PDB file of C-alpha atoms in Angstrom:
ATOM      1  CA  PHE P  55       0.085   0.392   0.598  1.00 95.00           C
ATOM      2  CA  LEU P  56       1.368   3.763  -0.404  1.00 97.00           C
ATOM      3  CA  PHE P  57      -0.458   5.687   1.030  1.00 98.00           C
ATOM      4  CA  ALA P  58      -0.445   9.807   0.256  1.00 97.00           C
ATOM      5  CA  THR P  59      -0.987  12.993   0.462  1.00 97.00           C
ATOM      6  CA  GLY P  60      -3.489  14.189  -2.132  1.00 95.00           C
ATOM      7  CA  ASP P  61      -0.400  17.221  -2.032  1.00 96.00           C
ATOM      8  CA  CYS P  62       1.920  14.040  -2.346  1.00 96.00           C
ATOM      9  CA  GLU P  63       4.053  15.713   0.031  1.00 97.00           C
ATOM     10  CA  LYS P  64       3.321  12.735   3.332  1.00 97.00           C
ATOM     11  CA  TRP P  65       3.602   8.986   2.241  1.00 98.00           C
ATOM     12  CA  LEU P  66       4.320   6.311   3.676  1.00 97.00           C
ATOM     13  CA  VAL P  67       4.444   3.114   2.135  1.00 96.00           C
ATOM     14  CA  ALA P  68       3.163  -0.703   3.775  1.00 95.00           C
ATOM     15  CA  PRO P  69       3.511  -4.061   2.838  1.00 90.00           C
ATOM     16  CA  ARG P  70       0.092  -5.437   3.026  1.00 89.00           C
ATOM     17  CA  TYR P  71      -0.003  -8.059   5.656  1.00 89.00           C
ATOM     18  CA  SER P  72       0.986  -4.764   8.054  1.00 95.00           C
ATOM     19  CA  VAL P  73      -2.312  -2.662   7.078  1.00 95.00           C
ATOM     20  CA  GLN P  74      -4.994  -5.260   6.881  1.00 93.00           C
ATOM     21  CA  GLY P  75      -6.740  -7.076   9.420  1.00 92.00           C
ATOM     22  CA  GLN P  76      -6.695  -6.876  13.147  1.00 94.00           C
ATOM     23  CA  PHE P  77      -4.548  -5.522  14.792  1.00 95.00           C
ATOM     24  CA  ALA P  78      -3.748  -3.003  18.195  1.00 96.00           C
ATOM     25  CA  GLY P  79       0.854  -2.724  18.139  1.00 96.00           C
ATOM     26  CA  ARG P  80       3.911  -2.209  16.379  1.00 97.00           C
ATOM     27  CA  ARG P  81       3.475  -2.450  12.125  1.00 97.00           C
ATOM     28  CA  TYR P  82       6.413  -2.796   9.463  1.00 96.00           C
ATOM     29  CA  ILE P  83       6.262   0.894   7.034  1.00 97.00           C
ATOM     30  CA  THR P  84       8.522  -0.133   4.289  1.00 95.00           C
ATOM     31  CA  LYS P  85       9.505   3.817   3.321  1.00 96.00           C
ATOM     32  CA  SER P  86       7.714   7.274   3.831  1.00 98.00           C
ATOM     33  CA  SER P  87       8.253  10.843   3.699  1.00 98.00           C
ATOM     34  CA  THR P  88       9.977  11.034   7.080  1.00 97.00           C
ATOM     35  CA  SER P  89      12.260   7.795   6.766  1.00 97.00           C
ATOM     36  CA  SER P  90      13.978   5.836   3.467  1.00 96.00           C
ATOM     37  CA  LYS P  91      14.319   3.033   5.843  1.00 96.00           C
ATOM     38  CA  ARG P  92      12.254   0.384   7.440  1.00 95.00           C
ATOM     39  CA  TYR P  93      11.192   0.707  10.780  1.00 98.00           C
ATOM     40  CA  THR P  94       7.645   0.469  12.996  1.00 98.00           C
ATOM     41  CA  ALA P  95       4.958   2.665  13.918  1.00 98.00           C
ATOM     42  CA  GLN P  96       2.376   1.861  16.940  1.00 98.00           C
ATOM     43  CA  TRP P  97      -0.795   1.093  14.433  1.00 97.00           C
ATOM     44  CA  TYR P  98      -4.633   0.432  15.832  1.00 96.00           C
ATOM     45  CA  SER P  99      -7.165  -1.245  13.556  1.00 95.00           C
ATOM     46  CA  ARG P 100      -9.128  -3.069  17.202  1.00 96.00           C
ATOM     47  CA  ARG P 101     -13.209  -4.090  14.803  1.00 93.00           C
ATOM     48  CA  ARG P 102     -14.469  -2.029  18.206  1.00 95.00           C
ATOM     49  CA  TYR P 103     -13.613   1.225  17.111  1.00 95.00           C
ATOM     50  CA  PRO P 104     -14.567   2.090  13.228  1.00 94.00           C
ATOM     51  CA  TRP P 105     -13.249   3.865  12.370  1.00 94.00           C
ATOM     52  CA  GLU P 106      -9.875   1.830  12.459  1.00 94.00           C
ATOM     53  CA  PRO P 107      -7.264   1.640  11.082  1.00 95.00           C
ATOM     54  CA  TRP P 108      -5.233   4.647  12.026  1.00 95.00           C
ATOM     55  CA  VAL P 109      -2.691   4.750   9.920  1.00 97.00           C
ATOM     56  CA  THR P 110       0.100   6.921  10.935  1.00 97.00           C
ATOM     57  CA  LEU P 111       3.986   8.306  10.224  1.00 98.00           C
ATOM     58  CA  LYS P 112       4.883   7.893  13.579  1.00 97.00           C
ATOM     59  CA  ASP P 113       3.405   6.358  16.530  1.00 97.00           C
ATOM     60  CA  TRP P 114      -0.438   6.607  16.975  1.00 95.00           C
ATOM     61  CA  ARG P 115       0.426   9.254  20.265  1.00 94.00           C
ATOM     62  CA  PHE P 116       2.025  11.484  18.489  1.00 95.00           C
ATOM     63  CA  SER P 117       0.743  11.653  14.711  1.00 94.00           C
ATOM     64  CA  TRP P 118      -3.206  11.407  16.071  1.00 92.00           C
ATOM     65  CA  ASN P 119      -3.163  15.715  16.262  1.00 93.00           C
ATOM     66  CA  LYS P 120       0.359  16.801  14.134  1.00 95.00           C
ATOM     67  CA  GLY P 121      -1.492  15.845  10.583  1.00 95.00           C
ATOM     68  CA  LEU P 122       0.385  12.690  10.603  1.00 96.00           C
ATOM     69  CA  ILE P 123      -2.121  10.315   9.997  1.00 96.00           C
ATOM     70  CA  MET P 124      -2.805   9.350   6.483  1.00 97.00           C
ATOM     71  CA  TYR P 125      -5.534   7.080   7.098  1.00 97.00           C
ATOM     72  CA  GLY P 126      -9.121   6.299   9.058  1.00 95.00           C
ATOM     73  CA  GLU P 127     -12.107   5.453   8.556  1.00 95.00           C
ATOM     74  CA  ALA P 128     -15.968   5.401   8.823  1.00 92.00           C
ATOM     75  CA  GLY P 129     -15.849   9.898   7.117  1.00 91.00           C
ATOM     76  CA  TYR P 130     -14.282  10.063  10.792  1.00 92.00           C
ATOM     77  CA  GLY P 131     -13.149  14.228  11.556  1.00 89.00           C
ATOM     78  CA  ASN P 132     -11.722  15.392  14.777  1.00 90.00           C
ATOM     79  CA  VAL P 133      -8.238  16.589  14.966  1.00 90.00           C
ATOM     80  CA  HIS P 134      -7.663  13.839  13.398  1.00 90.00           C
ATOM     81  CA  ALA P 135      -8.635  14.939   9.772  1.00 93.00           C
ATOM     82  CA  LYS P 136      -8.997  18.208  10.700  1.00 92.00           C
ATOM     83  CA  ALA P 137      -4.462  18.596  10.803  1.00 94.00           C
ATOM     84  CA  ILE P 138      -4.056  16.870   7.957  1.00 95.00           C
ATOM     85  CA  LEU P 139      -6.787  16.839   4.542  1.00 96.00           C
ATOM     86  CA  PRO P 140      -7.341  20.204   4.084  1.00 95.00           C
ATOM     87  CA  LYS P 141      -3.625  21.570   3.895  1.00 95.00           C
ATOM     88  CA  HIS P 142      -2.349  19.396   1.895  1.00 96.00           C
ATOM     89  CA  PHE P 143      -5.429  18.534  -0.557  1.00 95.00           C
ATOM     90  CA  GLY P 144      -7.899  15.789   0.965  1.00 95.00           C
ATOM     91  CA  ALA P 145      -5.429  11.711   0.699  1.00 96.00           C
ATOM     92  CA  ASN P 146      -4.914   8.489  -1.868  1.00 97.00           C
ATOM     93  CA  VAL P 147      -4.357   4.991  -0.853  1.00 97.00           C
ATOM     94  CA  TYR P 148      -3.008   2.991  -3.704  1.00 95.00           C
ATOM     95  CA  ILE P 149      -2.112  -0.662  -3.952  1.00 92.00           C
ATOM     96  CA  ARG P 150       0.922  -1.434  -7.292  1.00 79.00           C
ATOM     97  CA  ASP P 151      -0.416  -3.356 -10.081  1.00 62.00           C
ATOM     98  CA  ARG P 152       2.129  -3.779 -12.333  1.00 51.00           C
ATOM     99  CA  ILE P 153       3.768  -0.441 -14.868  1.00 45.00           C
ATOM    100  CA  ILE P 154       1.196   1.542 -15.507  1.00 42.00           C
ATOM    101  CA  PRO P 155       1.703   5.637 -15.612  1.00 43.00           C
ATOM    102  CA  VAL P 156       0.078   7.548 -13.618  1.00 40.00           C
ATOM    103  CA  PRO P 157       0.540  11.758 -13.906  1.00 51.00           C
ATOM    104  CA  ASP P 158       0.844  11.932  -9.761  1.00 68.00           C
ATOM    105  CA  CYS P 159       2.327   9.550  -7.458  1.00 84.00           C
ATOM    106  CA  SER P 160       1.948   6.432  -8.371  1.00 82.00           C
ATOM    107  CA  LYS P 161       5.805   7.077  -9.886  1.00 83.00           C
ATOM    108  CA  MET P 162       6.929   7.031  -6.271  1.00 85.00           C
ATOM    109  CA  ASP P 163       9.150   4.445  -5.040  1.00 90.00           C
ATOM    110  CA  GLY P 164       9.756   2.931  -8.251  1.00 89.00           C
ATOM    111  CA  GLY P 165       6.704   3.487  -9.914  1.00 89.00           C
ATOM    112  CA  GLY P 166       3.179   0.843 -10.776  1.00 88.00           C
ATOM    113  CA  TRP P 167       1.153   1.861  -8.192  1.00 90.00           C
ATOM    114  CA  LYS P 168      -2.998   2.376  -9.019  1.00 91.00           C
ATOM    115  CA  LEU P 169      -4.749   4.509  -6.985  1.00 92.00           C
ATOM    116  CA  VAL P 170      -8.506   3.072  -5.689  1.00 95.00           C
ATOM    117  CA  ARG P 171      -8.636   5.570  -2.750  1.00 95.00           C
ATOM    118  CA  HIS P 172      -9.493   8.991  -2.134  1.00 93.00           C
ATOM    119  CA  VAL P 173     -10.651  11.602   0.410  1.00 90.00           C
ATOM    120  CA  PRO P 174     -10.992  15.034  -1.138  1.00 86.00           C
ATOM    121  CA  PRO P 175      -9.553  18.187   1.189  1.00 84.00           C
ATOM    122  CA  GLY P 176     -12.177  18.520   4.614  1.00 85.00           C
ATOM    123  CA  TYR P 177     -12.618  17.304   8.016  1.00 88.00           C
ATOM    124  CA  ASN P 178     -13.425  13.532   7.566  1.00 91.00           C
ATOM    125  CA  TRP P 179     -11.662  10.602   6.493  1.00 93.00           C
ATOM    126  CA  HIS P 180     -13.137   8.020   4.932  1.00 93.00           C
ATOM    127  CA  PRO P 181     -16.788   6.309   4.770  1.00 94.00           C
ATOM    128  CA  ALA P 182     -15.164   3.393   3.939  1.00 95.00           C
ATOM    129  CA  LYS P 183     -15.565   0.534   7.267  1.00 94.00           C
ATOM    130  CA  ASP P 184     -13.899  -2.520   5.164  1.00 96.00           C
ATOM    131  CA  ASP P 185      -9.880  -2.536   7.313  1.00 95.00           C
ATOM    132  CA  LEU P 186      -8.361  -1.804   3.604  1.00 95.00           C
ATOM    133  CA  ARG P 187      -9.605  -5.233   2.004  1.00 95.00           C
ATOM    134  CA  GLY P 188     -10.921  -3.476  -0.226  1.00 96.00           C
ATOM    135  CA  THR P 189     -14.254  -5.170  -0.620  1.00 97.00           C
ATOM    136  CA  ALA P 190     -15.731  -1.297  -0.223  1.00 97.00           C
ATOM    137  CA  LYS P 191     -16.865   0.627  -3.589  1.00 97.00           C
ATOM    138  CA  TYR P 192     -18.337   3.894  -3.667  1.00 96.00           C
ATOM    139  CA  GLY P 193     -18.087   7.568  -5.013  1.00 96.00           C
ATOM    140  CA  ARG P 194     -16.951   7.803  -8.567  1.00 93.00           C
ATOM    141  CA  PRO P 195     -13.541   7.729  -9.428  1.00 93.00           C
ATOM    142  CA  SER P 196     -11.605  10.051 -10.420  1.00 87.00           C
ATOM    143  CA  LYS P 197      -7.966  12.225 -11.070  1.00 79.00           C
ATOM    144  CA  ARG P 198      -9.460  15.755  -9.532  1.00 77.00           C
ATOM    145  CA  VAL P 199      -8.016  16.116  -6.618  1.00 74.00           C
ATOM    146  CA  SER P 200     -11.853  17.718  -4.977  1.00 75.00           C
ATOM    147  CA  ALA P 201     -13.790  14.850  -6.247  1.00 83.00           C
ATOM    148  CA  PRO P 202     -16.340  13.514  -3.423  1.00 89.00           C
ATOM    149  CA  ALA P 203     -14.462  11.016  -1.902  1.00 94.00           C
ATOM    150  CA  TRP P 204     -14.775   7.589  -3.409  1.00 95.00           C
ATOM    151  CA  SER P 205     -12.857   3.510  -3.514  1.00 97.00           C
ATOM    152  CA  ILE P 206     -12.655   0.737  -6.171  1.00 97.00           C
ATOM    153  CA  LYS P 207     -13.055  -3.323  -5.751  1.00 97.00           C
ATOM    154  CA  PHE P 208      -9.182  -3.920  -4.414  1.00 96.00           C
ATOM    155  CA  ASP P 209     -10.005  -6.935  -2.713  1.00 96.00           C
ATOM    156  CA  LYS P 210      -9.228  -9.474  -5.970  1.00 95.00           C
ATOM    157  CA  THR P 211      -6.467  -7.082  -7.156  1.00 94.00           C
ATOM    158  CA  PRO P 212      -3.073  -9.144  -6.825  1.00 90.00           C
ATOM    159  CA  PHE P 213      -0.803  -6.994  -5.004  1.00 89.00           C
TER     160      PHE P 213
END
């Protein structure tokens, strides 16, 4: 997965096993806008909290109010979204597909990323509630930063 702000200023790459499923603990980040080396961060994805998973650049406790959250769900807002989404033109989720040139963050880290989920600038995270399994489909895919939130299914896409 590649999580990137709409302006591509903040981003992180994480393996699928770090992102999907239920967890409350340290997860691997392959590289990010803050480090070119692999590291871990404390993330949460607990079934009882529909706004999770929280995917962050640093440990969640140091990220939630500092604009370092890269992904959240259930349309959650508050400072979790306000600290990053309006300032960085929203946020996007990519999965790596075959090499397909796309004129945006898809060329980062060697390219081949496919945009699968988008949330516009504003005060709320993704409306999805699928724990990044790729089963949620909503909105209309668009390359416009201002487009309403959207997601395509990617649960059957190999990556």
